[in-house]
mmCIF file of C-alpha atoms and ligand atoms in Angstrom:
data_model
loop_
_atom_site.group_PDB
_atom_site.id
_atom_site.type_symbol
_atom_site.label_atom_id
_atom_site.label_comp_id
_atom_site.label_asym_id
_atom_site.label_seq_id
_atom_site.Cartn_x
_atom_site.Cartn_y
_atom_site.Cartn_z
ATOM 1 C CA MET A 1 127.272 115.694 215.555
ATOM 2 C CA ARG A 2 125.323 115.939 218.814
ATOM 3 C CA ILE A 3 125.039 112.741 220.855
ATOM 4 C CA VAL A 4 122.696 112.819 223.863
ATOM 5 C CA LYS A 5 123.684 109.923 226.142
ATOM 6 C CA LEU A 6 121.127 108.831 228.723
ATOM 7 C CA TYR A 7 121.333 106.226 231.459
ATOM 8 C CA THR A 8 117.671 105.422 231.090
ATOM 9 C CA THR A 9 114.630 106.536 229.126
ATOM 10 C CA ASP A 10 111.343 104.985 228.043
ATOM 11 C CA SER A 11 112.281 104.807 224.360
ATOM 12 C CA THR A 12 115.017 106.669 222.481
ATOM 13 C CA ASN A 13 112.627 107.074 219.542
ATOM 14 C CA ASP A 14 110.042 108.742 221.811
ATOM 15 C CA TYR A 15 112.697 110.915 223.496
ATOM 16 C CA LEU A 16 114.035 112.117 220.160
ATOM 17 C CA LYS A 17 110.554 112.728 218.769
ATOM 18 C CA SER A 18 109.630 114.959 221.736
ATOM 19 C CA LEU A 19 112.981 116.754 221.512
ATOM 20 C CA ALA A 20 112.324 117.422 217.824
ATOM 21 C CA LYS A 21 108.947 118.946 218.693
ATOM 22 C CA GLU A 22 110.472 121.236 221.342
ATOM 23 C CA GLU A 23 113.553 122.501 219.525
ATOM 24 C CA SER A 24 114.993 122.810 216.065
ATOM 25 C CA LEU A 25 117.314 119.826 215.930
ATOM 26 C CA GLU A 26 120.451 119.654 213.875
ATOM 27 C CA GLU A 27 120.689 116.851 211.341
ATOM 28 C CA ASP A 28 121.959 113.572 212.776
ATOM 29 C CA THR A 29 121.267 114.356 216.421
ATOM 30 C CA VAL A 30 121.609 111.009 218.187
ATOM 31 C CA VAL A 31 119.926 109.875 221.391
ATOM 32 C CA TRP A 32 121.580 106.847 222.976
ATOM 33 C CA ALA A 33 120.280 105.163 226.122
ATOM 34 C CA LEU A 34 121.931 102.445 228.189
ATOM 35 C CA GLU A 35 118.479 101.300 229.279
ATOM 36 C CA GLN A 36 115.009 101.606 227.773
ATOM 37 C CA THR A 37 111.975 100.977 229.945
ATOM 38 C CA ASN A 38 109.497 100.983 227.067
ATOM 39 C CA GLY A 39 111.528 100.105 223.984
ATOM 40 C CA ARG A 40 109.287 99.647 220.969
ATOM 41 C CA GLY A 41 109.526 97.479 217.870
ATOM 42 C CA GLN A 42 107.638 97.249 214.583
ATOM 43 C CA MET A 43 103.873 96.682 214.553
ATOM 44 C CA GLY A 44 103.359 97.577 218.213
ATOM 45 C CA THR A 45 105.798 94.975 219.576
ATOM 46 C CA LYS A 46 108.127 95.550 222.532
ATOM 47 C CA TRP A 47 111.902 95.785 222.308
ATOM 48 C CA SER A 48 113.320 94.640 225.645
ATOM 49 C CA THR A 49 117.007 94.087 226.192
ATOM 50 C CA GLU A 50 119.229 93.951 229.275
ATOM 51 C CA PRO A 51 120.520 97.390 230.395
ATOM 52 C CA ASN A 52 124.131 98.381 229.658
ATOM 53 C CA LYS A 53 124.746 95.420 227.383
ATOM 54 C CA ASN A 54 123.289 96.457 224.043
ATOM 55 C CA LEU A 55 122.986 99.463 221.783
ATOM 56 C CA THR A 56 119.650 101.250 221.740
ATOM 57 C CA PHE A 57 119.783 104.600 219.963
ATOM 58 C CA SER A 58 117.913 106.821 217.533
ATOM 59 C CA VAL A 59 119.089 109.210 214.831
ATOM 60 C CA PHE A 60 117.229 112.325 213.647
ATOM 61 C CA ARG A 61 117.029 112.944 209.884
ATOM 62 C CA LYS A 62 115.192 115.755 208.142
ATOM 63 C CA ILE A 63 112.753 114.564 205.563
ATOM 64 C CA GLN A 64 113.329 117.320 202.981
ATOM 65 C CA GLN A 65 116.055 115.488 201.100
ATOM 66 C CA VAL A 66 113.961 112.335 200.843
ATOM 67 C CA THR A 67 111.034 112.412 198.427
ATOM 68 C CA ILE A 68 107.891 110.384 199.094
ATOM 69 C CA ASN A 69 109.057 107.999 196.385
ATOM 70 C CA GLN A 70 112.326 107.367 198.196
ATOM 71 C CA GLN A 71 110.839 106.681 201.608
ATOM 72 C CA PHE A 72 112.502 103.300 202.002
ATOM 73 C CA TYR A 73 116.049 104.553 201.391
ATOM 74 C CA PRO A 74 116.826 105.794 204.919
ATOM 75 C CA LEU A 75 115.833 102.363 206.234
ATOM 76 C CA MET A 76 117.988 100.673 203.598
ATOM 77 C CA ALA A 77 120.864 103.014 204.554
ATOM 78 C CA ALA A 78 120.514 102.097 208.236
ATOM 79 C CA SER A 79 120.254 98.363 207.481
ATOM 80 C CA LEU A 80 123.313 98.459 205.230
ATOM 81 C CA ALA A 81 125.330 100.381 207.825
ATOM 82 C CA VAL A 82 124.569 97.710 210.447
ATOM 83 C CA LYS A 83 125.303 94.928 207.954
ATOM 84 C CA ASP A 84 128.690 96.470 207.035
ATOM 85 C CA VAL A 85 129.741 96.942 210.658
ATOM 86 C CA LEU A 86 128.768 93.372 211.549
ATOM 87 C CA LYS A 87 130.761 92.096 208.585
ATOM 88 C CA LYS A 88 133.771 94.152 209.706
ATOM 89 C CA LEU A 89 133.453 92.438 213.094
ATOM 90 C CA LEU A 90 133.535 89.083 211.263
ATOM 91 C CA ILE A 91 129.983 88.141 212.240
ATOM 92 C CA LYS A 92 128.971 85.214 210.068
ATOM 93 C CA ASP A 93 126.187 85.020 207.497
ATOM 94 C CA VAL A 94 124.826 88.562 207.887
ATOM 95 C CA ARG A 95 121.534 89.085 206.057
ATOM 96 C CA VAL A 96 118.873 91.766 205.937
ATOM 97 C CA LYS A 97 115.425 90.346 206.598
ATOM 98 C CA TRP A 98 112.844 92.582 204.987
ATOM 99 C CA PRO A 99 112.060 95.174 206.022
ATOM 100 C CA ASN A 100 113.944 95.952 209.200
ATOM 101 C CA ASP A 101 115.758 93.016 210.776
ATOM 102 C CA ILE A 102 119.396 92.086 210.542
ATOM 103 C CA LEU A 103 120.119 88.391 210.971
ATOM 104 C CA SER A 104 123.266 86.475 211.652
ATOM 105 C CA ASP A 105 123.103 82.778 211.019
ATOM 106 C CA LYS A 106 119.271 83.051 210.649
ATOM 107 C CA GLN A 107 118.966 84.629 214.128
ATOM 108 C CA LYS A 108 117.972 88.221 214.831
ATOM 109 C CA ILE A 109 120.855 90.426 215.920
ATOM 110 C CA CYS A 110 119.373 93.871 215.208
ATOM 111 C CA GLY A 111 116.006 95.558 214.660
ATOM 112 C CA ILE A 112 115.317 98.988 213.189
ATOM 113 C CA LEU A 113 112.225 101.148 213.743
ATOM 114 C CA ILE A 114 111.720 104.247 211.600
ATOM 115 C CA GLU A 115 109.095 106.760 212.673
ATOM 116 C CA ASN A 116 107.935 110.078 211.271
ATOM 117 C CA VAL A 117 108.065 113.345 213.211
ATOM 118 C CA ILE A 118 104.996 115.478 212.616
ATOM 119 C CA LYS A 119 105.496 119.171 213.375
ATOM 120 C CA LYS A 120 102.659 121.692 213.093
ATOM 121 C CA GLY A 121 100.608 119.002 211.372
ATOM 122 C CA GLU A 122 103.245 118.327 208.701
ATOM 123 C CA LEU A 123 105.717 115.546 208.058
ATOM 124 C CA ASN A 124 109.003 117.089 209.177
ATOM 125 C CA ALA A 125 111.633 114.456 209.868
ATOM 126 C CA MET A 126 112.371 110.813 210.496
ATOM 127 C CA VAL A 127 113.617 109.131 213.611
ATOM 128 C CA ILE A 128 115.631 106.010 212.892
ATOM 129 C CA GLY A 129 115.785 103.765 215.951
ATOM 130 C CA VAL A 130 118.310 100.947 216.130
ATOM 131 C CA GLY A 131 118.424 98.103 218.649
ATOM 132 C CA LEU A 132 121.619 96.089 218.228
ATOM 133 C CA ASN A 133 122.388 93.143 220.491
ATOM 134 C CA VAL A 134 126.005 93.525 221.537
ATOM 135 C CA ASN A 135 127.046 91.856 224.817
ATOM 136 C CA GLN A 136 123.861 90.082 225.934
ATOM 137 C CA THR A 137 124.064 86.303 225.636
ATOM 138 C CA GLU A 138 120.805 85.064 227.225
ATOM 139 C CA TRP A 139 117.187 85.890 226.398
ATOM 140 C CA LYS A 140 114.156 84.810 228.389
ATOM 141 C CA ASP A 141 111.147 83.772 226.283
ATOM 142 C CA LEU A 142 112.839 84.570 222.975
ATOM 143 C CA THR A 143 114.278 82.164 220.469
ATOM 144 C CA ARG A 144 116.296 82.791 217.343
ATOM 145 C CA VAL A 145 118.022 85.821 218.825
ATOM 146 C CA THR A 146 121.736 86.414 218.897
ATOM 147 C CA SER A 147 124.312 89.107 219.652
ATOM 148 C CA ILE A 148 127.798 90.126 218.636
ATOM 149 C CA LYS A 149 129.190 88.463 221.780
ATOM 150 C CA SER A 150 127.218 85.247 221.186
ATOM 151 C CA GLN A 151 128.673 85.086 217.688
ATOM 152 C CA THR A 152 132.267 86.032 218.474
ATOM 153 C CA GLY A 153 132.785 85.315 222.194
ATOM 154 C CA ILE A 154 134.190 88.853 222.473
ATOM 155 C CA HIS A 155 132.870 91.618 224.757
ATOM 156 C CA PHE A 156 132.688 94.911 222.844
ATOM 157 C CA ASP A 157 132.730 98.541 223.935
ATOM 158 C CA LEU A 158 129.302 100.038 223.113
ATOM 159 C CA GLN A 159 130.658 103.498 222.261
ATOM 160 C CA GLU A 160 133.127 101.973 219.814
ATOM 161 C CA ILE A 161 130.378 100.077 217.969
ATOM 162 C CA LEU A 162 128.122 103.143 217.973
ATOM 163 C CA ASN A 163 130.888 105.231 216.369
ATOM 164 C CA MET A 164 131.411 102.590 213.697
ATOM 165 C CA LEU A 165 127.669 102.468 212.973
ATOM 166 C CA LEU A 166 127.275 106.240 212.717
ATOM 167 C CA GLU A 167 130.274 106.533 210.418
ATOM 168 C CA GLN A 168 128.898 103.838 208.152
ATOM 169 C CA PHE A 169 125.402 105.347 208.247
ATOM 170 C CA HIS A 170 126.851 108.683 207.057
ATOM 171 C CA TYR A 171 128.562 106.908 204.214
ATOM 172 C CA TYR A 172 125.198 105.644 202.948
ATOM 173 C CA VAL A 173 123.374 108.922 203.646
ATOM 174 C CA LYS A 174 125.981 110.670 201.496
ATOM 175 C CA MET A 175 125.321 108.145 198.743
ATOM 176 C CA LEU A 176 121.629 108.852 199.109
ATOM 177 C CA LEU A 177 122.123 112.624 198.939
ATOM 178 C CA ASP A 178 124.427 112.204 195.933
ATOM 179 C CA GLY A 179 121.553 110.422 194.215
ATOM 180 C CA ASN A 180 123.320 107.081 194.146
ATOM 181 C CA LEU A 181 120.066 105.258 194.800
ATOM 182 C CA GLU A 182 120.593 102.301 192.510
ATOM 183 C CA ALA A 183 123.766 101.240 194.309
ATOM 184 C CA ILE A 184 122.007 101.382 197.680
ATOM 185 C CA LYS A 185 119.115 99.249 196.518
ATOM 186 C CA LYS A 186 121.418 96.787 194.736
ATOM 187 C CA ASN A 187 123.459 96.320 197.900
ATOM 188 C CA TYR A 188 120.299 95.915 200.032
ATOM 189 C CA GLU A 189 118.814 93.341 197.663
ATOM 190 C CA GLU A 190 122.098 91.424 197.433
ATOM 191 C CA HIS A 191 121.940 90.882 201.181
ATOM 192 C CA LEU A 192 118.217 90.205 201.393
ATOM 193 C CA PHE A 193 117.404 87.076 203.392
ATOM 194 C CA ARG A 194 115.864 84.301 201.217
ATOM 195 C CA LYS A 195 116.027 86.312 197.981
ATOM 196 C CA ASP A 196 115.497 84.111 194.915
ATOM 197 C CA LYS A 197 114.561 81.105 197.096
ATOM 198 C CA PRO A 198 111.072 79.622 197.370
ATOM 199 C CA SER A 199 109.803 80.674 200.815
ATOM 200 C CA THR A 200 106.605 80.268 202.789
ATOM 201 C CA PHE A 201 104.656 83.393 203.741
ATOM 202 C CA LEU A 202 101.614 83.981 205.911
ATOM 203 C CA ARG A 203 99.008 86.485 204.725
ATOM 204 C CA SER A 204 97.192 88.666 207.254
ATOM 205 C CA ASN A 205 94.129 86.390 206.734
ATOM 206 C CA GLN A 206 96.324 83.482 208.018
ATOM 207 C CA GLU A 207 96.572 81.829 204.586
ATOM 208 C CA GLN A 208 99.992 80.317 203.782
ATOM 209 C CA PHE A 209 101.518 80.539 200.342
ATOM 210 C CA VAL A 210 104.840 80.094 198.592
ATOM 211 C CA GLY A 211 106.619 82.988 196.913
ATOM 212 C CA ILE A 212 110.083 83.919 195.751
ATOM 213 C CA ILE A 213 111.490 87.280 196.872
ATOM 214 C CA GLN A 214 112.537 89.345 193.843
ATOM 215 C CA GLY A 215 113.427 92.606 195.578
ATOM 216 C CA VAL A 216 111.858 95.712 197.116
ATOM 217 C CA THR A 217 110.163 98.829 195.761
ATOM 218 C CA ASP A 218 111.421 102.371 196.518
ATOM 219 C CA GLN A 219 108.545 102.702 198.983
ATOM 220 C CA GLY A 220 109.581 99.533 200.802
ATOM 221 C CA LYS A 221 107.129 96.965 199.499
ATOM 222 C CA LEU A 222 108.363 93.399 199.073
ATOM 223 C CA ILE A 223 108.153 92.095 195.496
ATOM 224 C CA LEU A 224 107.207 88.419 195.291
ATOM 225 C CA LEU A 225 106.986 86.018 192.383
ATOM 226 C CA GLU A 226 104.061 83.683 193.013
ATOM 227 C CA GLU A 227 102.251 80.789 191.380
ATOM 228 C CA ASP A 228 101.511 81.186 187.644
ATOM 229 C CA ASN A 229 104.385 83.683 187.363
ATOM 230 C CA ILE A 230 102.350 86.433 188.994
ATOM 231 C CA ILE A 231 104.282 89.278 190.612
ATOM 232 C CA ASN A 232 102.752 90.922 193.683
ATOM 233 C CA GLU A 233 103.914 93.691 196.002
ATOM 234 C CA TYR A 234 103.223 93.596 199.743
ATOM 235 C CA ASP A 235 103.682 95.945 202.618
ATOM 236 C CA LEU A 236 104.653 94.909 206.110
ATOM 237 C CA LYS A 237 101.131 94.608 207.479
ATOM 238 C CA GLU A 238 100.105 92.239 204.717
ATOM 239 C CA LEU A 239 102.438 89.292 205.245
ATOM 240 C CA GLU A 240 104.993 87.505 207.364
ATOM 241 C CA LEU A 241 107.883 85.361 206.203
ATOM 242 C CA LEU A 242 107.889 81.964 207.916
ATOM 243 C CA PHE A 243 111.363 80.501 208.377
HETATM 244 C C1 BTN B 301 111.967 95.701 215.512
HETATM 245 O O1 BTN B 301 112.759 94.793 215.300
HETATM 246 O O2 BTN B 301 110.757 95.496 215.602
HETATM 247 C C2 BTN B 301 112.497 97.097 215.666
HETATM 248 C C3 BTN B 301 113.187 97.286 216.985
HETATM 249 C C4 BTN B 301 113.736 98.684 217.174
HETATM 250 C C5 BTN B 301 114.294 98.894 218.557
HETATM 251 C C6 BTN B 301 114.977 100.223 218.703
HETATM 252 S S1 BTN B 301 115.880 100.346 220.194
HETATM 253 C C7 BTN B 301 116.117 102.052 219.941
HETATM 254 C C8 BTN B 301 114.830 102.597 219.382
HETATM 255 N N1 BTN B 301 113.921 102.949 220.446
HETATM 256 C C9 BTN B 301 112.831 102.188 220.470
HETATM 257 O O3 BTN B 301 111.896 102.266 221.295
HETATM 258 N N2 BTN B 301 112.883 101.292 219.472
HETATM 259 C C10 BTN B 301 114.079 101.449 218.672
#
């Protein structure tokens, strides 16, 4: 596996996407930066963390093995890999908050951003970007954020955690390639934050409502049970979980 380690870059997702446009990348090429100057999160948000203290990296995956109907599986694989590693490190109450956050003790410890690589006008590959809070213990202007060090009191070696994450990610990718999709989704749903509990959501038109998370679709929509036993499916732009 090729790991490109950078001291600084704007965003590892952007770096890997441009690399993929310039050259034919081997599967699982990883770009890891100790500092990002323009780290990006879901829905146009920023991902800013202190340099040298956290993991910010992106993995390149060809799209051919993943059908349109299985689009959400690489994200589930990445989320489960992070969840497993955090559990191995004895981080408490690790949950996956749909679609792309990992929480410990109801606080965000990791975010994942998956982006498509378009080559010659066609969907070619995916870039899976992971921001995991490792040794940072203070955040300006952010609440409900945590890190491995905040949870354990232990300072960790970034390379060691990266190796653990990549190994675990490969384990799930193999499951995915072997067609073991049900087991991946079952595992993801078992660790889904607030599954089977009445929760308050905010629609994009600012209306609040109560729903109970039932699971996710293969394309990544959240399945909610609502008033009058109605089941609805939502994508990320359509609602926010208030907690
Ligand atoms: C989110 O929680 O909104 C997703 C955050 C994803 C952050 C990672 S850090 C590495 C990669 N490069 C980026 O610019 N973003 C992702």
